Short mmCIF file of C-alpha atoms and ligand atoms in Angstrom, two decimals:
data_model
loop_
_atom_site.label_atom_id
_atom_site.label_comp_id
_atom_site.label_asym_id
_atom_site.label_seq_id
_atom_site.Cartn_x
_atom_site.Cartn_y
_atom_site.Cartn_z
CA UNK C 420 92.24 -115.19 64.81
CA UNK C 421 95.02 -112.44 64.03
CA UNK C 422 94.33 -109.28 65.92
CA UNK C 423 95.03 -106.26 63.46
CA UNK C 424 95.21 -102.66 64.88
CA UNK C 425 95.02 -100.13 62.27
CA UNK C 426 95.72 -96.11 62.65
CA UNK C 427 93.42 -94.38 59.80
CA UNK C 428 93.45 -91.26 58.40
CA UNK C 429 90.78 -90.74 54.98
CA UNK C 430 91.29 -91.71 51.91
CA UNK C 431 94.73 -93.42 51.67
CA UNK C 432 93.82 -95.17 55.18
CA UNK C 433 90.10 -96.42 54.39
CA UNK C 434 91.25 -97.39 50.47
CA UNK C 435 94.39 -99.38 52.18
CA UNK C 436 91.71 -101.03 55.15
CA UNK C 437 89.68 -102.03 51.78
CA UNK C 438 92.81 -103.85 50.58
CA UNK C 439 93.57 -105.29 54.48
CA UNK C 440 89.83 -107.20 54.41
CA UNK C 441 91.04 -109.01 51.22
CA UNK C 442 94.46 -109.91 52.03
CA UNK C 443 93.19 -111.22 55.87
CA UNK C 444 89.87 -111.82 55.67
CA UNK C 445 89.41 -113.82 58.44
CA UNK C 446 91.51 -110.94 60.95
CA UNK C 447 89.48 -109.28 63.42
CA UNK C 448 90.82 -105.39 62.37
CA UNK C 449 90.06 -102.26 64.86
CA UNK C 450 90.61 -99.28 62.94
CA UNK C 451 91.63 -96.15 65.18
CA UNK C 452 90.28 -93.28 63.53
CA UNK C 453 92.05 -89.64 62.99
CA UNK C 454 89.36 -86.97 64.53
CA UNK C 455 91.20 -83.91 64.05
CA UNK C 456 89.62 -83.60 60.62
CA UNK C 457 86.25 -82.96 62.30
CA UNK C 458 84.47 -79.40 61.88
CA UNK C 459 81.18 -78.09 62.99
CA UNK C 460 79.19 -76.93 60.01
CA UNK C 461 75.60 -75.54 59.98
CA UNK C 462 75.55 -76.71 63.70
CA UNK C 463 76.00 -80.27 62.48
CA UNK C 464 79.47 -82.11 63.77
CA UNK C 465 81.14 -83.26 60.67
CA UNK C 466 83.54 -86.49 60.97
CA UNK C 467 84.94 -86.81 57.25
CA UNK C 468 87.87 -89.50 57.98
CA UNK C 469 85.36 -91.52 60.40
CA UNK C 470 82.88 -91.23 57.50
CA UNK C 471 85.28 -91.94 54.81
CA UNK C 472 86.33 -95.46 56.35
CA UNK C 473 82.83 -96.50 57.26
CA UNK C 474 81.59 -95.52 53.83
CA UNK C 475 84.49 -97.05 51.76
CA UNK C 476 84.21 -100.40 53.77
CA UNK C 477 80.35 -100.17 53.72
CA UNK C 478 80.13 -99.96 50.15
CA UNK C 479 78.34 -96.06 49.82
CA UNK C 480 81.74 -93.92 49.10
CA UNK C 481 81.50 -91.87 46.06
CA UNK C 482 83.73 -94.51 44.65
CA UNK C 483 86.16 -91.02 41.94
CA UNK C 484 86.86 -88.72 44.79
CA UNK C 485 87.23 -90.91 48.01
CA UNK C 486 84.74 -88.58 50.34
CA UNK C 487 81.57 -88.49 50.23
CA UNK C 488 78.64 -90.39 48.96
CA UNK C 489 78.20 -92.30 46.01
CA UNK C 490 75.16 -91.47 43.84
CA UNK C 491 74.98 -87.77 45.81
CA UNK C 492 72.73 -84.45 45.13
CA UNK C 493 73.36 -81.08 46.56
CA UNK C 494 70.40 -79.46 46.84
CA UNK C 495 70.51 -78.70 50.97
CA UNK C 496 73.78 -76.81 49.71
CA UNK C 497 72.15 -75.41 47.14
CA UNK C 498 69.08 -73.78 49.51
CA UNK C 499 71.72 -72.97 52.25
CA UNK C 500 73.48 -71.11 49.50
CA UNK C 501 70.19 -69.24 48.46
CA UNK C 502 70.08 -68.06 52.11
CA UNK C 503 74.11 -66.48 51.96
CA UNK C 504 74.53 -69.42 54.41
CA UNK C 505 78.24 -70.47 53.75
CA UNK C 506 80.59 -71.94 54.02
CA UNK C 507 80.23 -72.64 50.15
CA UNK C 508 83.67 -74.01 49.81
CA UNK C 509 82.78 -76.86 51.94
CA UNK C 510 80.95 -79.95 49.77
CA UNK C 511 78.44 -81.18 51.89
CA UNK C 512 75.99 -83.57 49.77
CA UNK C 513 72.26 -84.36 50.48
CA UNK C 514 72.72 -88.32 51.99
CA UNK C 515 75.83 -87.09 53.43
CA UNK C 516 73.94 -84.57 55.20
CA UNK C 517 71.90 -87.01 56.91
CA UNK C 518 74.97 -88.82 58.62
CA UNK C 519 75.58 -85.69 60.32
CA UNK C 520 71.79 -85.00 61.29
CA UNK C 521 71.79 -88.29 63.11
CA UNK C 522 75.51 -87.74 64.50
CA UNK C 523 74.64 -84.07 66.09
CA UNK C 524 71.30 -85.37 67.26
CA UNK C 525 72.91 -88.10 69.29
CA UNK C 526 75.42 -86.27 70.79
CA UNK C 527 73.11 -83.67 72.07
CA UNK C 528 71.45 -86.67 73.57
CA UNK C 529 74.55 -86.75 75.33
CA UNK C 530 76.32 -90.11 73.23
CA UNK C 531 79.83 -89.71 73.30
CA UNK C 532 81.06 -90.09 69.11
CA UNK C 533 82.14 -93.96 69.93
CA UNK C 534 78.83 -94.95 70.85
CA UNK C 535 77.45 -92.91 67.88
CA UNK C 536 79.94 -94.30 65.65
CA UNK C 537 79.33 -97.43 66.44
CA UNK C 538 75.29 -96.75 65.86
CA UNK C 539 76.13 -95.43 62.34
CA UNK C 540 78.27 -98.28 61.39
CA UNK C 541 75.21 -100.55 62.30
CA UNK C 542 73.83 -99.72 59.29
CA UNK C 543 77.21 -99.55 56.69
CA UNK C 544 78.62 -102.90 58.52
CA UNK C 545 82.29 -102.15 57.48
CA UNK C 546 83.38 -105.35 58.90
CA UNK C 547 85.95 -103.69 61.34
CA UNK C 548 85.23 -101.79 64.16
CA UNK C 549 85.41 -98.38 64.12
CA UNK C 550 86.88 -96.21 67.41
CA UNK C 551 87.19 -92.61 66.98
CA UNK C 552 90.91 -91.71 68.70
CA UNK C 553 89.03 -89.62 71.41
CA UNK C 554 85.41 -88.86 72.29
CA UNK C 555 87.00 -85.21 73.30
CA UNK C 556 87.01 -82.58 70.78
CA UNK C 557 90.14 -82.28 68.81
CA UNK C 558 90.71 -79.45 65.73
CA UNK C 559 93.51 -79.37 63.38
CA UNK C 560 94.75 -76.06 63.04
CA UNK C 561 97.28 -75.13 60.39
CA UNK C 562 99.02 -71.66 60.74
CA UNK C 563 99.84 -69.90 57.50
CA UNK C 564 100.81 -66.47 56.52
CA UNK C 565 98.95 -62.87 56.35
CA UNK C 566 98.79 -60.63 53.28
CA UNK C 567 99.76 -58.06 56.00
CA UNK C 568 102.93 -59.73 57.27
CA UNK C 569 100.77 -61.46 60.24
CA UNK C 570 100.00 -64.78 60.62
CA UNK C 571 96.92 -66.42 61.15
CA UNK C 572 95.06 -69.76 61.99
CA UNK C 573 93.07 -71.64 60.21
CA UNK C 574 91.05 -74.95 60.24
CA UNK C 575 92.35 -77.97 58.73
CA UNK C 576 89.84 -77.79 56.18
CA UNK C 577 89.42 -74.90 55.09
CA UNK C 578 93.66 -74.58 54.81
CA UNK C 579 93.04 -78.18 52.41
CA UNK C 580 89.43 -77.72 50.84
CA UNK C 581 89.37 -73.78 50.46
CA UNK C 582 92.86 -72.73 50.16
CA UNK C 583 94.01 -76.47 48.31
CA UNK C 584 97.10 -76.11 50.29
CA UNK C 585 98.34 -73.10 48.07
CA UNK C 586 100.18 -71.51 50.82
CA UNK C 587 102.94 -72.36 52.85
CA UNK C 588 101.89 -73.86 56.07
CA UNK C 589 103.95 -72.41 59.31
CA UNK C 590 102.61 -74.52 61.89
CA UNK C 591 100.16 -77.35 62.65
CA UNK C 592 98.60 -77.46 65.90
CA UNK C 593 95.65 -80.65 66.71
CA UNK C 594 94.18 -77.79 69.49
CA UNK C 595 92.43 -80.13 72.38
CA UNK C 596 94.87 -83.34 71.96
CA UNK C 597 96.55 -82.64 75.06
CA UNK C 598 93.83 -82.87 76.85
CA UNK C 599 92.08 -85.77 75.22
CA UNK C 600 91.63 -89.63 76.45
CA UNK C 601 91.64 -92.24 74.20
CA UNK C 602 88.31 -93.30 73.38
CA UNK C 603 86.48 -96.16 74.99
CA UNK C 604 88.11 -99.61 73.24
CA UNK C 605 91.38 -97.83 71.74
CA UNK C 606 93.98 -99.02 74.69
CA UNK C 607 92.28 -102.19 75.06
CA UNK C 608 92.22 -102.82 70.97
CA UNK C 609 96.17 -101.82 71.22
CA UNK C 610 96.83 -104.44 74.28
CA UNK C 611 95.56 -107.26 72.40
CA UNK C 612 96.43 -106.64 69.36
CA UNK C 613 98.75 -109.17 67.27
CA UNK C 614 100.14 -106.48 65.05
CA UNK C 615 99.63 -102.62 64.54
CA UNK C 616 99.82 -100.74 61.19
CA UNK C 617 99.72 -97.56 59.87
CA UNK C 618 98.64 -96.83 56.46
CA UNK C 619 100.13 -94.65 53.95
CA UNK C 620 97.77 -91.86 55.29
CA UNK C 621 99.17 -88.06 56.17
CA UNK C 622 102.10 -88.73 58.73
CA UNK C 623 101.53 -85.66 60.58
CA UNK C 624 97.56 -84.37 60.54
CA UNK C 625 96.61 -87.77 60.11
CA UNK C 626 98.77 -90.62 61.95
CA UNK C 627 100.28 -87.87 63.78
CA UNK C 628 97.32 -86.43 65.06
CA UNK C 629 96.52 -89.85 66.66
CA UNK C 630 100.16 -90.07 68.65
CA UNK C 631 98.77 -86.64 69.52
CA UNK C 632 96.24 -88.22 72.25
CA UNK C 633 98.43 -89.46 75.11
CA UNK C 634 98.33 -93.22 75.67
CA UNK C 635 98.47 -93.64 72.05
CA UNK C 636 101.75 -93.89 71.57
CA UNK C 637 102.13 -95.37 74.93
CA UNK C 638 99.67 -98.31 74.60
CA UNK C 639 101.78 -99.20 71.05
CA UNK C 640 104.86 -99.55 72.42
CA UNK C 641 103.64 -101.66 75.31
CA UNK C 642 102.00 -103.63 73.41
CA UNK C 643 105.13 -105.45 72.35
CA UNK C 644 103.88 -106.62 68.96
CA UNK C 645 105.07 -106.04 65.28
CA UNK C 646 104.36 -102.14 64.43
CA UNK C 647 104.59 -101.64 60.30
CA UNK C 648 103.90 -98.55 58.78
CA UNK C 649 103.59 -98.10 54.86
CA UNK C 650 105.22 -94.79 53.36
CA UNK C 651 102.84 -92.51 52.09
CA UNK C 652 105.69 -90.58 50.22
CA UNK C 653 106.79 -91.89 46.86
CA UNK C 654 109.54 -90.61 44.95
CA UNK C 655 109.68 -87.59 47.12
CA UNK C 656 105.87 -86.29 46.71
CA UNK C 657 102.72 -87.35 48.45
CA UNK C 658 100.64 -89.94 46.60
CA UNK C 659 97.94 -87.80 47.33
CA UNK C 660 97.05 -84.73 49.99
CA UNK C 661 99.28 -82.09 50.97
CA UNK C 662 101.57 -84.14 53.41
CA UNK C 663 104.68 -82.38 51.99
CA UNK C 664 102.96 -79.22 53.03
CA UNK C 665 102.34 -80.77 56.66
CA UNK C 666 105.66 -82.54 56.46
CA UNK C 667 107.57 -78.81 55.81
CA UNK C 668 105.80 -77.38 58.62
CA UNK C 669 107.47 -80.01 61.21
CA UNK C 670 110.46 -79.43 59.63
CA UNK C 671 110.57 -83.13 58.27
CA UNK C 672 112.00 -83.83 54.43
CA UNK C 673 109.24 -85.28 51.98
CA UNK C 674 110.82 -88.95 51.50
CA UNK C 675 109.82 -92.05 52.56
CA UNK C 676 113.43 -92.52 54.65
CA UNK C 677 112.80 -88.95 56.64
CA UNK C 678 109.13 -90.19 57.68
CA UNK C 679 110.32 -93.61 58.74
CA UNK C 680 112.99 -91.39 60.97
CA UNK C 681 110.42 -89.57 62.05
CA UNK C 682 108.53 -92.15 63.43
CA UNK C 683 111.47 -93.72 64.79
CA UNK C 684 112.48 -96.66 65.63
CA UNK C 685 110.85 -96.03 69.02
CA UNK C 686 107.33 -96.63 67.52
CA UNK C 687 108.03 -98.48 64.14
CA UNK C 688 109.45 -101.92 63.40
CA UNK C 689 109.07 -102.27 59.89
CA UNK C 690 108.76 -99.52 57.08
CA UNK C 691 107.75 -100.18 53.45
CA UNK C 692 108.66 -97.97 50.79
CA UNK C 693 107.64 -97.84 47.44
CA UNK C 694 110.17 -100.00 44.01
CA UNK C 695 111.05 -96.50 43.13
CA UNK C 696 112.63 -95.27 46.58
CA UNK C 697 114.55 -98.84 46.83
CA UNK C 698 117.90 -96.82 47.43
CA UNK C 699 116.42 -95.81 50.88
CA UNK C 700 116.29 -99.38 52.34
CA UNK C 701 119.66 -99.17 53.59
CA UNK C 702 119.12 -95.86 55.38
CA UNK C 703 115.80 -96.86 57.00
CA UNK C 704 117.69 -100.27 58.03
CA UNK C 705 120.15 -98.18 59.74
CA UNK C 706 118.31 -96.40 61.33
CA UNK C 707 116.68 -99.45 63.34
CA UNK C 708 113.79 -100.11 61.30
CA UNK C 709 113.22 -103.55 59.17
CA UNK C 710 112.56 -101.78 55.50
CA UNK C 711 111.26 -103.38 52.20
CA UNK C 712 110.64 -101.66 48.62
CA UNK C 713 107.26 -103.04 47.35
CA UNK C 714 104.71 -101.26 44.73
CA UNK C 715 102.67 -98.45 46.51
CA UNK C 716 100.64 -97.25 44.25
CA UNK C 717 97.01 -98.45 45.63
CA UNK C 718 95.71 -98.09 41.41
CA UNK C 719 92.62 -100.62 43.01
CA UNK C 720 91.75 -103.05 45.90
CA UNK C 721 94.32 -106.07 44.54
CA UNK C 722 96.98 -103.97 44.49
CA UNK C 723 95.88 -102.43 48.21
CA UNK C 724 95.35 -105.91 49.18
CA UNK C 725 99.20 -107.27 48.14
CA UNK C 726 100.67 -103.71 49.81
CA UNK C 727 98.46 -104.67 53.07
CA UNK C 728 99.59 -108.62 52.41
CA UNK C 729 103.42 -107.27 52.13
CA UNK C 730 103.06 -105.14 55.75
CA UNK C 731 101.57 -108.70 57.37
CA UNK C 732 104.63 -110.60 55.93
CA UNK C 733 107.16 -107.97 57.10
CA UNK C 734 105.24 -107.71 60.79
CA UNK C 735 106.13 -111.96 60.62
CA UNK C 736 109.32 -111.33 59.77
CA UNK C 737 110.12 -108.63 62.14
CA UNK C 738 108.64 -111.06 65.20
CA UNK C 739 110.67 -113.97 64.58
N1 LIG I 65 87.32 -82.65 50.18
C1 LIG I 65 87.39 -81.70 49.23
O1 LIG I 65 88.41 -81.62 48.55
N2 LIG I 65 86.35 -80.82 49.00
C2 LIG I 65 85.20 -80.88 49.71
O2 LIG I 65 84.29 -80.08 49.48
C3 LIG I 65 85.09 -81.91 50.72
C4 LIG I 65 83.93 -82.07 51.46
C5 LIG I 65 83.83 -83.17 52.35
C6 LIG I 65 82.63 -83.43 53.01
C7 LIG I 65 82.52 -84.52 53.84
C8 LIG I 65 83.61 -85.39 54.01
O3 LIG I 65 83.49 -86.46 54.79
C9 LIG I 65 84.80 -85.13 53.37
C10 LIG I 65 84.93 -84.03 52.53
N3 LIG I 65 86.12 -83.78 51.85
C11 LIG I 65 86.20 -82.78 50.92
C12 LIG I 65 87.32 -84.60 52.12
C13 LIG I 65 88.15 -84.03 53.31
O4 LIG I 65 88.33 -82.67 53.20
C14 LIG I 65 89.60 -84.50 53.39
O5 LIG I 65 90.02 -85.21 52.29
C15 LIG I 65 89.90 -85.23 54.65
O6 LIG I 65 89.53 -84.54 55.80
C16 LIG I 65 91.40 -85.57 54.74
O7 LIG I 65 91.45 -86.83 55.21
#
C-alpha cells in the first residue's frame, strides 16, 4: 500500500486531500496539519485548519465557504453578542461550537491536541489520519502598520477574518515554533512514507508554518522519497487567501516559479504549475526541480482528484 504524507493547510489543502482519496483510494494518507491558525476564543481552543480537513473529509463542511459547518445556526454568537462579548468578527457557529467544547474540555484533562484530534476524528472518520504539526502552542502573528506611524501585531486571524488582508503585512512571525516538537506520529509518518506532498495551500502561514517546527523539514529530506508540491499561485495571484500578502512580507514574488525557488530544491523534487504559467517550466527545471503545467483550478473533487493524480505521476517520475 502507497504511503502518502501530506502537509495541510485549510481550505485549498483539505479540498485537494478530498481529490487525493479519489485518485488513490487504496493509499494509506497522513495528513500533517498547519496549527498556527489556532486561537483561543471565549476560553475555547479553536483549531480551524485541523477542523477544516476533518470536516471536509468527514462529510459536515459547510460545503460554499470551506470552514465551518454545513447546515449551521448562530445563535451562541448571537447571545455572546447580547452580552458585548466579542470578538464579533470571528464566525463561530452553534455545531461548530461544540467541537471546541469537547476540544478545551480534553485538554484541560490534560490530552495533548493529537490524542484529542484523533478522538474527534472518531466520529467524522476522514479516512486519513490526522496529526496536528505540534501538540505545543504555536500563533501566527502578522505585523502590519499603525495609523500613528508604529507598528503593531496582530493574530493571524484577525489580520485575515477582521482586517480581510486590507493592509500591507510587514512581518509574519509563527510565535512558539521554535520551541515546538513535532507531534506524536509526524517523524515516524515522514520516515515511512512513499511520497510527501504539499498542497496548493498558503506557502508561508500555512506549509511554511509547518517547516517552522524543527524536524519537519529535517525528517523530509531524510526521508529520501519523492517530495511534490502543487503551486498555489496561478497567473501571478493566489487562487484563494491572501498568500501574496504573506508572500510580500518574506520578500518572495507572487508566481508559481518564485515559490518553487523558495522551497528549493533542497526540500522539493517536483513542482506543478498551473496551463497558464507553462512559460515557467523551464525556470523551475533550472532551478533543480522536475516541473509540469497541469490545470489547477480545483472547480470540484474530479478535477482535485486528476491535480492530486498528476503530483503521484510526477513523484513516479521523479524516483525513477
Ligand atoms: N473565515 C472567515 O473568513 N470568517 C470567519 O468568521 C471564519 C470563522 C471560522 C471559524 C472556524 C473555523 O474553523 C474557520 C473559520 N474561518 C473563518 C476560516 C479561517 O479563518 C481561515 O480560512 C483559515 O484559518 C485559513 O486556513
Amino acid at each position: 500500500m502507497q504511503r502518502i504524507v501530506v502537509l495541510a493547510g485549510g481550505i485549498g489543502g483539505a479540498r485537494f486531500l478530498r481529490g487525493l482519496q479519489q485518485a488513490a483510494p487504496d493509499a494509506d494518507i497522513t495528513v500533517i496539519g498547519n496549527t498556527g491558525d489556532d486561537i483561543h476564543l471565549f476560553g475555547l481552543k479553536v483549531c480551524p485548519d485541523l477542523d477544516t480537513v476533518m470536516y471536509t473529509l468527514g462529510g459536515g463542511i459547510h460545503p460554499e465557504q470551506g470552514w465551518g459547518r454545513a447546515d449551521e445556526t448562530f445563535t451562541v454568537k448571537e447571545e455572546l453578542a447580547a452580552y458585548g462579548v466579542g470578538p464579533e468578527w470571528f464566525g463561530l457557529g452553534d455545531r461548530d461550537f461544540a467541537t471546541h467544547i469537547v476540544r478545551t474540555q480534553m485538554i484541560a484533562a490534560g490530552y495533548p491536541l493529537s490524542a484529542v484530534t484523533e478522538a474527534l476524528c472518531r466520529r467524522w472518520e476522514p479516512g486519513v489520519r490526522l496529526l496536528p504539526m505540534t501538540d505545543d502552542r504555536v500563533e501566527t502573528h502578522v505585523l502590519i502598520d499603525t495609523e500613528d506611524g508604529g507598528q503593531k501585531a496582530v493574530h493571524f486571524q484577525e489580520y485575515w477574518v477582521r482586517l480581510r488582508a486590507s493592509v500591507a503585512a510587514r512581518a509574519v512571525v509563527p510565535v512558539g515554533a521554535e520551541q515546538a516538537k513535532p507531534a506524536p506520529g509526524v517523524l515516524d509518518a515522514l520516515a515511512a512514507a512513499d511520497v510527501i506532498l504539499f498542497p496548493p495551500s498558503n506557502p508561508v502561514v500555512s506549509i511554511g508554518t509547518i517547516l517552522a517546527v524543527p524536524g519537519i523539514r529535517e525528517g523530509i529530506a531524510e526521508a529520501g522519497v519523492p517530495v511534490v508540491g502543487l503551486s498555489p499561485i496561478v497567473g501571478g495571484a493566489p487562487v484563494r487567501g491572501m498568500a501574496d500578502r504573506m508572500l510580500a512580507a518574506i520578500g518572495v514574488e507572487t508566481t508559481a516559479e518564485a515559490v518553487a525557488r523558495h522551497y528549493g530544491s533542497g526540500l522539493l523534487d517536483g513542482w506543478l504549475v498551473d496551463t497558464v504559467d507553462s512559460a515557467a517550466v523551464d525556470a523551475v527545471e533550472a532551478a533543480g526541480i522536475r516541473c509540469r503545467a497541469v490545470p489547477l483550478m480545483m472547480a470540484d473533487t474530479d478535477a482535485a482528484a486528476a491535480m492530486a493524480a498528476a503530483a503521484l505521476d510526477l513523484a513516479g517520475e521523479v524516483r525513477a
